[in-house]
Amino acid sequence: MVDIAELGQRSRAQAGTMVDRLRQLVHQESPPGAVRRLHDCADLLESWISPVLGRPAVRVLHDGLPHLLWPAEDQRVLLLGHYDTVWPEGTIADWPFAVADGIATGPGVCDMKSGIVQMVTALSLLPDTSRVGVLLTCDEESGSPTSRPLIEQQALRSRAVLVAEPSTEDGALKVARKGGSMYRITVQGRAAHAGVEPHRGVNAAVELAHQVLAVRALATEGTSVTPTVLSAGSISNQVPESATFCVDVRAWTREELDRVDRMIHAMTPWLPEAALVVGGGINRYPLQESVALPLLELARLAGRELGLPPLAGAHAPGASDAN
């Protein structure tokens, strides 16, 4: 039986250690795809978690990227997180870790290095971690292209998966998430001199402009279709021969993701003699509330026992490995 009062005292006593660890983890930069930096960050995480669990990590390498796995033999719960961030290497020089008025800031604090520190602290407070598995990946910000099979494998071994992504600002637990799709659309035209013979060209930039507007028109209430990165041409006095743009799609239902996916893959050129190549597709289907509500009820029960304020559930527009 857990002594709730003692657990509260022990957790509060960890506050200083948590801030110190968060500072270390934030200053250990981990940009997407930066293999050396990611291995350095993995070393730090191993040094914290392996002693707490009493078992070594399995460093699973895919394309050089180090995913950290501590499997449990009779795994009931999987704690899942990612230690890559969206911030490029060197950001820490201009934006160092800081704490002011009880709020920590710095690259990766929110998404999701603070969650990892909370995870490590919670593990250190548990009397028995023998049935808890831990998986920390390093490509979530890129859509989890190499870690997804590992995540699915370990999730299937577990009765519950808890993802240490941040709660909402008011502390609500995220029980539903939009699904997401990612596309890269390439336009092929024909180059020509912009001054001497523009009529001989097929302007890929003009085709791109029409396709961007067509894609944007696929959005509906609750479904966002957002053109993001655009590129066309290489020199200023030439009709662009090629162009590309990326599209980010978010939706609350599987049906909506499927609809937009069909429409994007069915796109046809607007200009005669232009050609389109559509790459990408659905990355993650939505996390449905019905799947997560049983875990929310368990969290509410545990929260009451710990004397915490009532826990609420929330729907998040962003996708994650929780999907």
PDB file of C-alpha atoms in Angstrom:
ATOM      1  CA  MET A   1       0.000   0.000   0.000  1.00  0.00           C
ATOM      2  CA  VAL A   2       1.380   3.404  -0.969  1.00  0.00           C
ATOM      3  CA  ASP A   3       1.646   6.006   1.781  1.00  0.00           C
ATOM      4  CA  ILE A   4       0.169   9.036  -0.001  1.00  0.00           C
ATOM      5  CA  ALA A   5       1.569  11.583   2.453  1.00  0.00           C
ATOM      6  CA  GLU A   6       5.062  10.127   2.208  1.00  0.00           C
ATOM      7  CA  LEU A   7       4.841  10.015  -1.585  1.00  0.00           C
ATOM      8  CA  GLY A   8       3.898  13.685  -1.652  1.00  0.00           C
ATOM      9  CA  GLN A   9       6.816  14.609   0.572  1.00  0.00           C
ATOM     10  CA  ARG A  10       9.269  12.615  -1.526  1.00  0.00           C
ATOM     11  CA  SER A  11       8.017  14.124  -4.768  1.00  0.00           C
ATOM     12  CA  ARG A  12       8.234  17.693  -3.441  1.00  0.00           C
ATOM     13  CA  ALA A  13      11.763  16.985  -2.268  1.00  0.00           C
ATOM     14  CA  GLN A  14      12.703  16.238  -5.889  1.00  0.00           C
ATOM     15  CA  ALA A  15      11.845  19.744  -7.141  1.00  0.00           C
ATOM     16  CA  GLY A  16      15.408  21.032  -7.131  1.00  0.00           C
ATOM     17  CA  THR A  17      16.741  17.904  -8.814  1.00  0.00           C
ATOM     18  CA  MET A  18      14.058  18.176 -11.486  1.00  0.00           C
ATOM     19  CA  VAL A  19      15.042  21.750 -12.342  1.00  0.00           C
ATOM     20  CA  ASP A  20      18.722  20.801 -12.481  1.00  0.00           C
ATOM     21  CA  ARG A  21      17.986  17.856 -14.749  1.00  0.00           C
ATOM     22  CA  LEU A  22      15.773  19.922 -17.007  1.00  0.00           C
ATOM     23  CA  ARG A  23      18.569  22.471 -17.337  1.00  0.00           C
ATOM     24  CA  GLN A  24      21.033  19.720 -18.310  1.00  0.00           C
ATOM     25  CA  LEU A  25      18.630  18.177 -20.791  1.00  0.00           C
ATOM     26  CA  VAL A  26      17.737  21.484 -22.456  1.00  0.00           C
ATOM     27  CA  HIS A  27      21.393  22.472 -22.797  1.00  0.00           C
ATOM     28  CA  GLN A  28      22.051  19.066 -24.376  1.00  0.00           C
ATOM     29  CA  GLU A  29      20.614  20.111 -27.731  1.00  0.00           C
ATOM     30  CA  SER A  30      18.889  17.450 -29.819  1.00  0.00           C
ATOM     31  CA  PRO A  31      17.813  18.815 -33.226  1.00  0.00           C
ATOM     32  CA  PRO A  32      16.062  16.505 -35.703  1.00  0.00           C
ATOM     33  CA  GLY A  33      18.526  14.322 -37.598  1.00  0.00           C
ATOM     34  CA  ALA A  34      21.623  15.605 -35.753  1.00  0.00           C
ATOM     35  CA  VAL A  35      23.032  12.132 -35.102  1.00  0.00           C
ATOM     36  CA  ARG A  36      25.988  13.113 -32.930  1.00  0.00           C
ATOM     37  CA  ARG A  37      23.920  15.451 -30.784  1.00  0.00           C
ATOM     38  CA  LEU A  38      21.184  12.850 -30.414  1.00  0.00           C
ATOM     39  CA  HIS A  39      23.668  10.214 -29.244  1.00  0.00           C
ATOM     40  CA  ASP A  40      25.038  12.653 -26.665  1.00  0.00           C
ATOM     41  CA  CYS A  41      21.525  13.304 -25.404  1.00  0.00           C
ATOM     42  CA  ALA A  42      20.828   9.562 -25.330  1.00  0.00           C
ATOM     43  CA  ASP A  43      23.929   9.063 -23.170  1.00  0.00           C
ATOM     44  CA  LEU A  44      22.590  11.553 -20.636  1.00  0.00           C
ATOM     45  CA  LEU A  45      19.160   9.923 -20.536  1.00  0.00           C
ATOM     46  CA  GLU A  46      20.656   6.459 -20.100  1.00  0.00           C
ATOM     47  CA  SER A  47      22.693   7.687 -17.149  1.00  0.00           C
ATOM     48  CA  TRP A  48      19.479   8.768 -15.416  1.00  0.00           C
ATOM     49  CA  ILE A  49      17.016   6.034 -16.300  1.00  0.00           C
ATOM     50  CA  SER A  50      19.023   2.803 -16.267  1.00  0.00           C
ATOM     51  CA  PRO A  51      19.932   3.102 -12.541  1.00  0.00           C
ATOM     52  CA  VAL A  52      16.306   3.891 -11.649  1.00  0.00           C
ATOM     53  CA  LEU A  53      14.943   0.873 -13.522  1.00  0.00           C
ATOM     54  CA  GLY A  54      17.825  -1.396 -12.594  1.00  0.00           C
ATOM     55  CA  ARG A  55      18.216  -2.577 -16.174  1.00  0.00           C
ATOM     56  CA  PRO A  56      20.216  -1.331 -19.166  1.00  0.00           C
ATOM     57  CA  ALA A  57      18.784   0.411 -22.171  1.00  0.00           C
ATOM     58  CA  VAL A  58      18.623  -1.145 -25.594  1.00  0.00           C
ATOM     59  CA  ARG A  59      19.850   1.461 -28.055  1.00  0.00           C
ATOM     60  CA  VAL A  60      17.892   0.751 -31.225  1.00  0.00           C
ATOM     61  CA  LEU A  61      19.574   2.357 -34.242  1.00  0.00           C
ATOM     62  CA  HIS A  62      17.742   3.266 -37.447  1.00  0.00           C
ATOM     63  CA  ASP A  63      19.639   5.331 -40.011  1.00  0.00           C
ATOM     64  CA  GLY A  64      22.045   6.146 -37.191  1.00  0.00           C
ATOM     65  CA  LEU A  65      19.279   7.601 -34.998  1.00  0.00           C
ATOM     66  CA  PRO A  66      19.351   6.268 -31.413  1.00  0.00           C
ATOM     67  CA  HIS A  67      16.005   5.256 -29.925  1.00  0.00           C
ATOM     68  CA  LEU A  68      16.233   4.218 -26.266  1.00  0.00           C
ATOM     69  CA  LEU A  69      14.228   1.231 -25.040  1.00  0.00           C
ATOM     70  CA  TRP A  70      13.996  -0.274 -21.579  1.00  0.00           C
ATOM     71  CA  PRO A  71      11.632  -3.223 -22.109  1.00  0.00           C
ATOM     72  CA  ALA A  72      10.022  -5.022 -19.180  1.00  0.00           C
ATOM     73  CA  GLU A  73       9.595  -8.779 -19.232  1.00  0.00           C
ATOM     74  CA  ASP A  74       5.950  -8.663 -18.115  1.00  0.00           C
ATOM     75  CA  GLN A  75       5.210  -5.215 -19.482  1.00  0.00           C
ATOM     76  CA  ARG A  76       1.944  -3.727 -18.242  1.00  0.00           C
ATOM     77  CA  VAL A  77       2.620  -0.026 -18.841  1.00  0.00           C
ATOM     78  CA  LEU A  78       4.758   1.694 -21.462  1.00  0.00           C
ATOM     79  CA  LEU A  79       6.034   5.203 -20.774  1.00  0.00           C
ATOM     80  CA  LEU A  80       6.598   6.862 -24.141  1.00  0.00           C
ATOM     81  CA  GLY A  81       8.345  10.081 -25.063  1.00  0.00           C
ATOM     82  CA  HIS A  82      10.697  11.701 -27.543  1.00  0.00           C
ATOM     83  CA  TYR A  83      13.826  13.719 -26.896  1.00  0.00           C
ATOM     84  CA  ASP A  84      14.286  15.393 -30.279  1.00  0.00           C
ATOM     85  CA  THR A  85      13.109  18.994 -30.582  1.00  0.00           C
ATOM     86  CA  VAL A  86      12.224  21.327 -33.448  1.00  0.00           C
ATOM     87  CA  TRP A  87      15.036  23.735 -32.562  1.00  0.00           C
ATOM     88  CA  PRO A  88      18.173  23.902 -34.755  1.00  0.00           C
ATOM     89  CA  GLU A  89      21.618  23.369 -33.291  1.00  0.00           C
ATOM     90  CA  GLY A  90      22.986  26.506 -31.676  1.00  0.00           C
ATOM     91  CA  THR A  91      19.628  27.864 -30.473  1.00  0.00           C
ATOM     92  CA  ILE A  92      20.737  27.455 -26.866  1.00  0.00           C
ATOM     93  CA  ALA A  93      23.377  30.171 -27.329  1.00  0.00           C
ATOM     94  CA  ASP A  94      20.686  32.796 -27.920  1.00  0.00           C
ATOM     95  CA  TRP A  95      17.980  31.238 -25.754  1.00  0.00           C
ATOM     96  CA  PRO A  96      19.531  29.578 -22.700  1.00  0.00           C
ATOM     97  CA  PHE A  97      17.511  27.712 -20.105  1.00  0.00           C
ATOM     98  CA  ALA A  98      15.989  29.993 -17.476  1.00  0.00           C
ATOM     99  CA  VAL A  99      13.428  29.892 -14.686  1.00  0.00           C
ATOM    100  CA  ALA A 100      11.468  33.046 -13.843  1.00  0.00           C
ATOM    101  CA  ASP A 101       8.375  33.277 -11.641  1.00  0.00           C
ATOM    102  CA  GLY A 102       8.202  29.499 -11.505  1.00  0.00           C
ATOM    103  CA  ILE A 103       8.166  29.111 -15.303  1.00  0.00           C
ATOM    104  CA  ALA A 104      10.994  27.363 -17.147  1.00  0.00           C
ATOM    105  CA  THR A 105      11.894  28.439 -20.675  1.00  0.00           C
ATOM    106  CA  GLY A 106      14.367  27.261 -23.273  1.00  0.00           C
ATOM    107  CA  PRO A 107      14.440  25.203 -26.481  1.00  0.00           C
ATOM    108  CA  GLY A 108      12.523  21.974 -25.948  1.00  0.00           C
ATOM    109  CA  VAL A 109      11.300  22.708 -22.412  1.00  0.00           C
ATOM    110  CA  CYS A 110       7.641  22.223 -23.298  1.00  0.00           C
ATOM    111  CA  ASP A 111       7.947  19.707 -26.116  1.00  0.00           C
ATOM    112  CA  MET A 112       8.949  17.604 -24.375  1.00  0.00           C
ATOM    113  CA  LYS A 113      12.016  17.591 -22.181  1.00  0.00           C
ATOM    114  CA  SER A 114      10.104  18.620 -19.072  1.00  0.00           C
ATOM    115  CA  GLY A 115       7.865  15.600 -19.609  1.00  0.00           C
ATOM    116  CA  ILE A 116      10.902  13.330 -19.733  1.00  0.00           C
ATOM    117  CA  VAL A 117      12.194  14.776 -16.463  1.00  0.00           C
ATOM    118  CA  GLN A 118       8.775  14.215 -14.890  1.00  0.00           C
ATOM    119  CA  MET A 119       8.856  10.651 -16.191  1.00  0.00           C
ATOM    120  CA  VAL A 120      12.267   9.971 -14.654  1.00  0.00           C
ATOM    121  CA  THR A 121      11.157  11.465 -11.342  1.00  0.00           C
ATOM    122  CA  ALA A 122       7.957   9.413 -11.249  1.00  0.00           C
ATOM    123  CA  LEU A 123       9.942   6.234 -11.917  1.00  0.00           C
ATOM    124  CA  SER A 124      12.294   7.060  -9.048  1.00  0.00           C
ATOM    125  CA  LEU A 125       9.315   7.321  -6.681  1.00  0.00           C
ATOM    126  CA  LEU A 126       7.722   3.998  -7.620  1.00  0.00           C
ATOM    127  CA  PRO A 127       8.313   1.067  -5.266  1.00  0.00           C
ATOM    128  CA  ASP A 128       8.281  -1.384  -8.189  1.00  0.00           C
ATOM    129  CA  THR A 129       9.137  -0.666 -11.835  1.00  0.00           C
ATOM    130  CA  SER A 130       9.552  -4.271 -12.957  1.00  0.00           C
ATOM    131  CA  ARG A 131       6.469  -4.163 -15.186  1.00  0.00           C
ATOM    132  CA  VAL A 132       7.063  -0.675 -16.594  1.00  0.00           C
ATOM    133  CA  GLY A 133       8.700  -0.282 -19.989  1.00  0.00           C
ATOM    134  CA  VAL A 134      10.193   2.982 -21.227  1.00  0.00           C
ATOM    135  CA  LEU A 135      10.708   4.092 -24.823  1.00  0.00           C
ATOM    136  CA  LEU A 136      12.307   7.412 -25.763  1.00  0.00           C
ATOM    137  CA  THR A 137      12.538   8.096 -29.490  1.00  0.00           C
ATOM    138  CA  CYS A 138      14.370  10.820 -31.407  1.00  0.00           C
ATOM    139  CA  ASP A 139      12.413  11.376 -34.628  1.00  0.00           C
ATOM    140  CA  GLU A 140       8.911  12.351 -33.480  1.00  0.00           C
ATOM    141  CA  GLU A 141       9.250  15.903 -34.756  1.00  0.00           C
ATOM    142  CA  SER A 142       9.871  14.440 -38.225  1.00  0.00           C
ATOM    143  CA  GLY A 143       6.781  12.222 -38.093  1.00  0.00           C
ATOM    144  CA  SER A 144       8.413   9.169 -36.434  1.00  0.00           C
ATOM    145  CA  PRO A 145       9.501   7.561 -39.736  1.00  0.00           C
ATOM    146  CA  THR A 146      12.018   5.175 -38.132  1.00  0.00           C
ATOM    147  CA  SER A 147      10.554   4.768 -34.636  1.00  0.00           C
ATOM    148  CA  ARG A 148       6.944   4.007 -35.503  1.00  0.00           C
ATOM    149  CA  PRO A 149       7.381   0.208 -35.858  1.00  0.00           C
ATOM    150  CA  LEU A 150       9.172   0.123 -32.503  1.00  0.00           C
ATOM    151  CA  ILE A 151       6.428   2.181 -30.846  1.00  0.00           C
ATOM    152  CA  GLU A 152       3.701  -0.072 -32.208  1.00  0.00           C
ATOM    153  CA  GLN A 153       5.592  -3.206 -31.182  1.00  0.00           C
ATOM    154  CA  GLN A 154       6.044  -2.056 -27.597  1.00  0.00           C
ATOM    155  CA  ALA A 155       2.502  -0.668 -27.328  1.00  0.00           C
ATOM    156  CA  LEU A 156       1.094  -4.064 -28.291  1.00  0.00           C
ATOM    157  CA  ARG A 157       3.061  -5.598 -25.410  1.00  0.00           C
ATOM    158  CA  SER A 158       1.428  -3.216 -22.924  1.00  0.00           C
ATOM    159  CA  ARG A 159      -1.972  -2.766 -21.344  1.00  0.00           C
ATOM    160  CA  ALA A 160      -1.586   1.005 -21.269  1.00  0.00           C
ATOM    161  CA  VAL A 161       0.667   3.580 -22.898  1.00  0.00           C
ATOM    162  CA  LEU A 162       1.299   6.901 -21.180  1.00  0.00           C
ATOM    163  CA  VAL A 163       2.811   9.626 -23.357  1.00  0.00           C
ATOM    164  CA  ALA A 164       4.685  12.366 -21.510  1.00  0.00           C
ATOM    165  CA  GLU A 165       3.719  15.179 -23.880  1.00  0.00           C
ATOM    166  CA  PRO A 166       2.613  18.355 -22.059  1.00  0.00           C
ATOM    167  CA  SER A 167      -0.892  18.835 -20.741  1.00  0.00           C
ATOM    168  CA  THR A 168      -2.911  21.920 -21.633  1.00  0.00           C
ATOM    169  CA  GLU A 169      -2.055  25.184 -19.869  1.00  0.00           C
ATOM    170  CA  ASP A 170      -4.727  24.524 -17.241  1.00  0.00           C
ATOM    171  CA  GLY A 171      -3.501  20.972 -16.606  1.00  0.00           C
ATOM    172  CA  ALA A 172      -6.074  19.009 -18.602  1.00  0.00           C
ATOM    173  CA  LEU A 173      -4.951  15.627 -19.911  1.00  0.00           C
ATOM    174  CA  LYS A 174      -5.142  15.164 -23.671  1.00  0.00           C
ATOM    175  CA  VAL A 175      -7.549  12.338 -24.483  1.00  0.00           C
ATOM    176  CA  ALA A 176      -8.113  13.059 -28.184  1.00  0.00           C
ATOM    177  CA  ARG A 177      -5.829  14.343 -30.926  1.00  0.00           C
ATOM    178  CA  LYS A 178      -6.207  15.292 -34.537  1.00  0.00           C
ATOM    179  CA  GLY A 179      -4.629  13.008 -37.071  1.00  0.00           C
ATOM    180  CA  GLY A 180      -2.131  14.386 -39.533  1.00  0.00           C
ATOM    181  CA  SER A 181      -0.913  14.007 -43.100  1.00  0.00           C
ATOM    182  CA  MET A 182       2.172  15.399 -44.814  1.00  0.00           C
ATOM    183  CA  TYR A 183       2.664  15.917 -48.534  1.00  0.00           C
ATOM    184  CA  ARG A 184       5.366  17.182 -50.859  1.00  0.00           C
ATOM    185  CA  ILE A 185       4.048  18.152 -54.281  1.00  0.00           C
ATOM    186  CA  THR A 186       6.459  18.618 -57.165  1.00  0.00           C
ATOM    187  CA  VAL A 187       5.542  20.642 -60.253  1.00  0.00           C
ATOM    188  CA  GLN A 188       7.395  20.021 -63.498  1.00  0.00           C
ATOM    189  CA  GLY A 189       7.275  22.693 -66.179  1.00  0.00           C
ATOM    190  CA  ARG A 190       9.654  23.757 -68.929  1.00  0.00           C
ATOM    191  CA  ALA A 191      12.439  26.312 -68.673  1.00  0.00           C
ATOM    192  CA  ALA A 192      12.757  29.228 -71.075  1.00  0.00           C
ATOM    193  CA  HIS A 193      14.432  32.629 -71.102  1.00  0.00           C
ATOM    194  CA  ALA A 194      12.087  35.056 -69.333  1.00  0.00           C
ATOM    195  CA  GLY A 195      12.928  37.924 -71.696  1.00  0.00           C
ATOM    196  CA  VAL A 196      13.647  36.306 -75.076  1.00  0.00           C
ATOM    197  CA  GLU A 197      11.114  33.469 -75.241  1.00  0.00           C
ATOM    198  CA  PRO A 198       8.859  33.269 -72.177  1.00  0.00           C
ATOM    199  CA  HIS A 199       6.099  31.856 -74.382  1.00  0.00           C
ATOM    200  CA  ARG A 200       8.163  28.697 -74.903  1.00  0.00           C
ATOM    201  CA  GLY A 201       8.218  27.937 -71.209  1.00  0.00           C
ATOM    202  CA  VAL A 202       5.758  26.191 -68.909  1.00  0.00           C
ATOM    203  CA  ASN A 203       5.926  28.217 -65.731  1.00  0.00           C
ATOM    204  CA  ALA A 204       6.145  25.864 -62.762  1.00  0.00           C
ATOM    205  CA  ALA A 205       5.707  28.783 -60.344  1.00  0.00           C
ATOM    206  CA  VAL A 206       2.366  29.724 -61.902  1.00  0.00           C
ATOM    207  CA  GLU A 207       1.253  26.101 -61.754  1.00  0.00           C
ATOM    208  CA  LEU A 208       2.356  25.962 -58.124  1.00  0.00           C
ATOM    209  CA  ALA A 209       0.305  29.066 -57.297  1.00  0.00           C
ATOM    210  CA  HIS A 210      -2.855  27.517 -58.718  1.00  0.00           C
ATOM    211  CA  GLN A 211      -2.252  24.226 -56.905  1.00  0.00           C
ATOM    212  CA  VAL A 212      -1.610  25.974 -53.588  1.00  0.00           C
ATOM    213  CA  LEU A 213      -5.002  27.672 -53.852  1.00  0.00           C
ATOM    214  CA  ALA A 214      -6.666  24.412 -54.882  1.00  0.00           C
ATOM    215  CA  VAL A 215      -5.182  22.573 -51.924  1.00  0.00           C
ATOM    216  CA  ARG A 216      -6.160  25.335 -49.516  1.00  0.00           C
ATOM    217  CA  ALA A 217      -9.764  25.049 -50.702  1.00  0.00           C
ATOM    218  CA  LEU A 218      -9.925  21.468 -49.376  1.00  0.00           C
ATOM    219  CA  ALA A 219     -10.102  22.737 -45.788  1.00  0.00           C
ATOM    220  CA  THR A 220     -13.405  22.478 -43.928  1.00  0.00           C
ATOM    221  CA  GLU A 221     -14.607  23.199 -40.407  1.00  0.00           C
ATOM    222  CA  GLY A 222     -12.301  21.234 -38.108  1.00  0.00           C
ATOM    223  CA  THR A 223      -9.977  20.195 -40.932  1.00  0.00           C
ATOM    224  CA  SER A 224      -6.939  22.340 -41.712  1.00  0.00           C
ATOM    225  CA  VAL A 225      -5.071  22.073 -45.016  1.00  0.00           C
ATOM    226  CA  THR A 226      -2.033  24.322 -44.860  1.00  0.00           C
ATOM    227  CA  PRO A 227       0.540  24.902 -47.610  1.00  0.00           C
ATOM    228  CA  THR A 228       3.840  25.464 -45.822  1.00  0.00           C
ATOM    229  CA  VAL A 229       7.252  25.425 -47.539  1.00  0.00           C
ATOM    230  CA  LEU A 230       7.256  26.677 -51.162  1.00  0.00           C
ATOM    231  CA  SER A 231      10.086  26.804 -53.683  1.00  0.00           C
ATOM    232  CA  ALA A 232      10.252  27.626 -57.388  1.00  0.00           C
ATOM    233  CA  GLY A 233      12.965  28.370 -59.921  1.00  0.00           C
ATOM    234  CA  SER A 234      16.681  28.900 -59.499  1.00  0.00           C
ATOM    235  CA  ILE A 235      17.567  32.105 -61.394  1.00  0.00           C
ATOM    236  CA  SER A 236      15.653  35.346 -61.795  1.00  0.00           C
ATOM    237  CA  ASN A 237      15.632  35.608 -65.601  1.00  0.00           C
ATOM    238  CA  GLN A 238      14.297  32.145 -66.398  1.00  0.00           C
ATOM    239  CA  VAL A 239      10.806  30.669 -66.526  1.00  0.00           C
ATOM    240  CA  PRO A 240      10.906  28.199 -63.604  1.00  0.00           C
ATOM    241  CA  GLU A 241      11.253  24.615 -64.782  1.00  0.00           C
ATOM    242  CA  SER A 242      10.284  23.069 -61.448  1.00  0.00           C
ATOM    243  CA  ALA A 243       8.646  23.967 -58.166  1.00  0.00           C
ATOM    244  CA  THR A 244       7.708  22.212 -54.946  1.00  0.00           C
ATOM    245  CA  PHE A 245       5.478  22.868 -51.985  1.00  0.00           C
ATOM    246  CA  CYS A 246       4.638  21.033 -48.792  1.00  0.00           C
ATOM    247  CA  VAL A 247       1.205  20.611 -47.262  1.00  0.00           C
ATOM    248  CA  ASP A 248       0.235  19.945 -43.645  1.00  0.00           C
ATOM    249  CA  VAL A 249      -3.216  18.423 -43.034  1.00  0.00           C
ATOM    250  CA  ARG A 250      -4.941  17.974 -39.647  1.00  0.00           C
ATOM    251  CA  ALA A 251      -8.384  16.450 -39.025  1.00  0.00           C
ATOM    252  CA  TRP A 252     -10.450  15.057 -36.172  1.00  0.00           C
ATOM    253  CA  THR A 253     -11.720  12.000 -38.049  1.00  0.00           C
ATOM    254  CA  ARG A 254     -10.280   9.211 -40.147  1.00  0.00           C
ATOM    255  CA  GLU A 255     -12.870   9.943 -42.821  1.00  0.00           C
ATOM    256  CA  GLU A 256     -11.683  13.527 -43.219  1.00  0.00           C
ATOM    257  CA  LEU A 257      -8.038  12.517 -43.553  1.00  0.00           C
ATOM    258  CA  ASP A 258      -9.034   9.945 -46.156  1.00  0.00           C
ATOM    259  CA  ARG A 259     -11.111  12.523 -48.065  1.00  0.00           C
ATOM    260  CA  VAL A 260      -8.295  15.055 -48.262  1.00  0.00           C
ATOM    261  CA  ASP A 261      -5.800  12.334 -49.134  1.00  0.00           C
ATOM    262  CA  ARG A 262      -7.923  11.199 -52.089  1.00  0.00           C
ATOM    263  CA  MET A 263      -8.363  14.770 -53.310  1.00  0.00           C
ATOM    264  CA  ILE A 264      -4.674  15.629 -53.111  1.00  0.00           C
ATOM    265  CA  HIS A 265      -3.622  12.462 -54.902  1.00  0.00           C
ATOM    266  CA  ALA A 266      -6.235  13.193 -57.601  1.00  0.00           C
ATOM    267  CA  MET A 267      -4.880  16.674 -58.374  1.00  0.00           C
ATOM    268  CA  THR A 268      -4.325  17.446 -62.053  1.00  0.00           C
ATOM    269  CA  PRO A 269      -2.268  20.218 -63.711  1.00  0.00           C
ATOM    270  CA  TRP A 270      -3.866  23.578 -64.433  1.00  0.00           C
ATOM    271  CA  LEU A 271      -1.417  24.561 -67.197  1.00  0.00           C
ATOM    272  CA  PRO A 272      -1.157  22.531 -70.403  1.00  0.00           C
ATOM    273  CA  GLU A 273       2.084  20.524 -70.471  1.00  0.00           C
ATOM    274  CA  ALA A 274       2.719  20.914 -66.735  1.00  0.00           C
ATOM    275  CA  ALA A 275       3.045  17.764 -64.638  1.00  0.00           C
ATOM    276  CA  LEU A 276       2.470  17.014 -60.955  1.00  0.00           C
ATOM    277  CA  VAL A 277       4.022  14.415 -58.673  1.00  0.00           C
ATOM    278  CA  VAL A 278       2.408  13.971 -55.260  1.00  0.00           C
ATOM    279  CA  GLY A 279       4.490  12.432 -52.490  1.00  0.00           C
ATOM    280  CA  GLY A 280       3.549  11.675 -48.904  1.00  0.00           C
ATOM    281  CA  GLY A 281       0.245  10.776 -47.356  1.00  0.00           C
ATOM    282  CA  ILE A 282      -1.451  10.092 -44.043  1.00  0.00           C
ATOM    283  CA  ASN A 283       1.050   9.974 -41.199  1.00  0.00           C
ATOM    284  CA  ARG A 284      -1.174   9.376 -38.162  1.00  0.00           C
ATOM    285  CA  TYR A 285      -4.899   8.783 -37.826  1.00  0.00           C
ATOM    286  CA  PRO A 286      -6.669  10.635 -34.978  1.00  0.00           C
ATOM    287  CA  LEU A 287      -6.565   9.500 -31.364  1.00  0.00           C
ATOM    288  CA  GLN A 288     -10.218   8.905 -30.511  1.00  0.00           C
ATOM    289  CA  GLU A 289     -11.478   9.957 -27.090  1.00  0.00           C
ATOM    290  CA  SER A 290     -13.148   6.593 -26.493  1.00  0.00           C
ATOM    291  CA  VAL A 291      -9.729   4.916 -26.487  1.00  0.00           C
ATOM    292  CA  ALA A 292      -8.260   7.210 -23.829  1.00  0.00           C
ATOM    293  CA  LEU A 293     -11.225   7.768 -21.486  1.00  0.00           C
ATOM    294  CA  PRO A 294     -10.639   4.600 -19.396  1.00  0.00           C
ATOM    295  CA  LEU A 295      -7.109   5.810 -18.620  1.00  0.00           C
ATOM    296  CA  LEU A 296      -8.441   9.276 -17.783  1.00  0.00           C
ATOM    297  CA  GLU A 297     -10.777   7.713 -15.226  1.00  0.00           C
ATOM    298  CA  LEU A 298      -7.844   5.876 -13.636  1.00  0.00           C
ATOM    299  CA  ALA A 299      -5.873   9.124 -13.547  1.00  0.00           C
ATOM    300  CA  ARG A 300      -8.803  10.892 -11.882  1.00  0.00           C
ATOM    301  CA  LEU A 301      -9.012   8.174  -9.242  1.00  0.00           C
ATOM    302  CA  ALA A 302      -5.279   8.401  -8.553  1.00  0.00           C
ATOM    303  CA  GLY A 303      -5.495  12.187  -8.456  1.00  0.00           C
ATOM    304  CA  ARG A 304      -8.225  12.095  -5.829  1.00  0.00           C
ATOM    305  CA  GLU A 305      -6.127   9.763  -3.692  1.00  0.00           C
ATOM    306  CA  LEU A 306      -3.199  12.179  -3.997  1.00  0.00           C
ATOM    307  CA  GLY A 307      -5.362  15.169  -3.120  1.00  0.00           C
ATOM    308  CA  LEU A 308      -4.983  16.795  -6.524  1.00  0.00           C
ATOM    309  CA  PRO A 309      -7.607  19.071  -8.111  1.00  0.00           C
ATOM    310  CA  PRO A 310     -10.093  17.259 -10.377  1.00  0.00           C
ATOM    311  CA  LEU A 311      -8.475  16.230 -13.664  1.00  0.00           C
ATOM    312  CA  ALA A 312     -10.122  17.260 -16.919  1.00  0.00           C
ATOM    313  CA  GLY A 313      -9.764  15.816 -20.398  1.00  0.00           C
ATOM    314  CA  ALA A 314      -8.975  17.906 -23.460  1.00  0.00           C
ATOM    315  CA  HIS A 315      -8.875  17.580 -27.240  1.00  0.00           C
ATOM    316  CA  ALA A 316      -5.595  18.639 -28.858  1.00  0.00           C
ATOM    317  CA  PRO A 317      -5.284  19.796 -32.482  1.00  0.00           C
ATOM    318  CA  GLY A 318      -1.704  18.522 -32.715  1.00  0.00           C
ATOM    319  CA  ALA A 319      -0.766  14.929 -33.506  1.00  0.00           C
ATOM    320  CA  SER A 320       1.827  12.954 -31.556  1.00  0.00           C
ATOM    321  CA  ASP A 321       3.038   9.419 -30.956  1.00  0.00           C
ATOM    322  CA  ALA A 322      -0.049   9.039 -28.743  1.00  0.00           C
ATOM    323  CA  ASN A 323      -2.081   8.710 -31.944  1.00  0.00           C
TER     324      ASN A 323
END
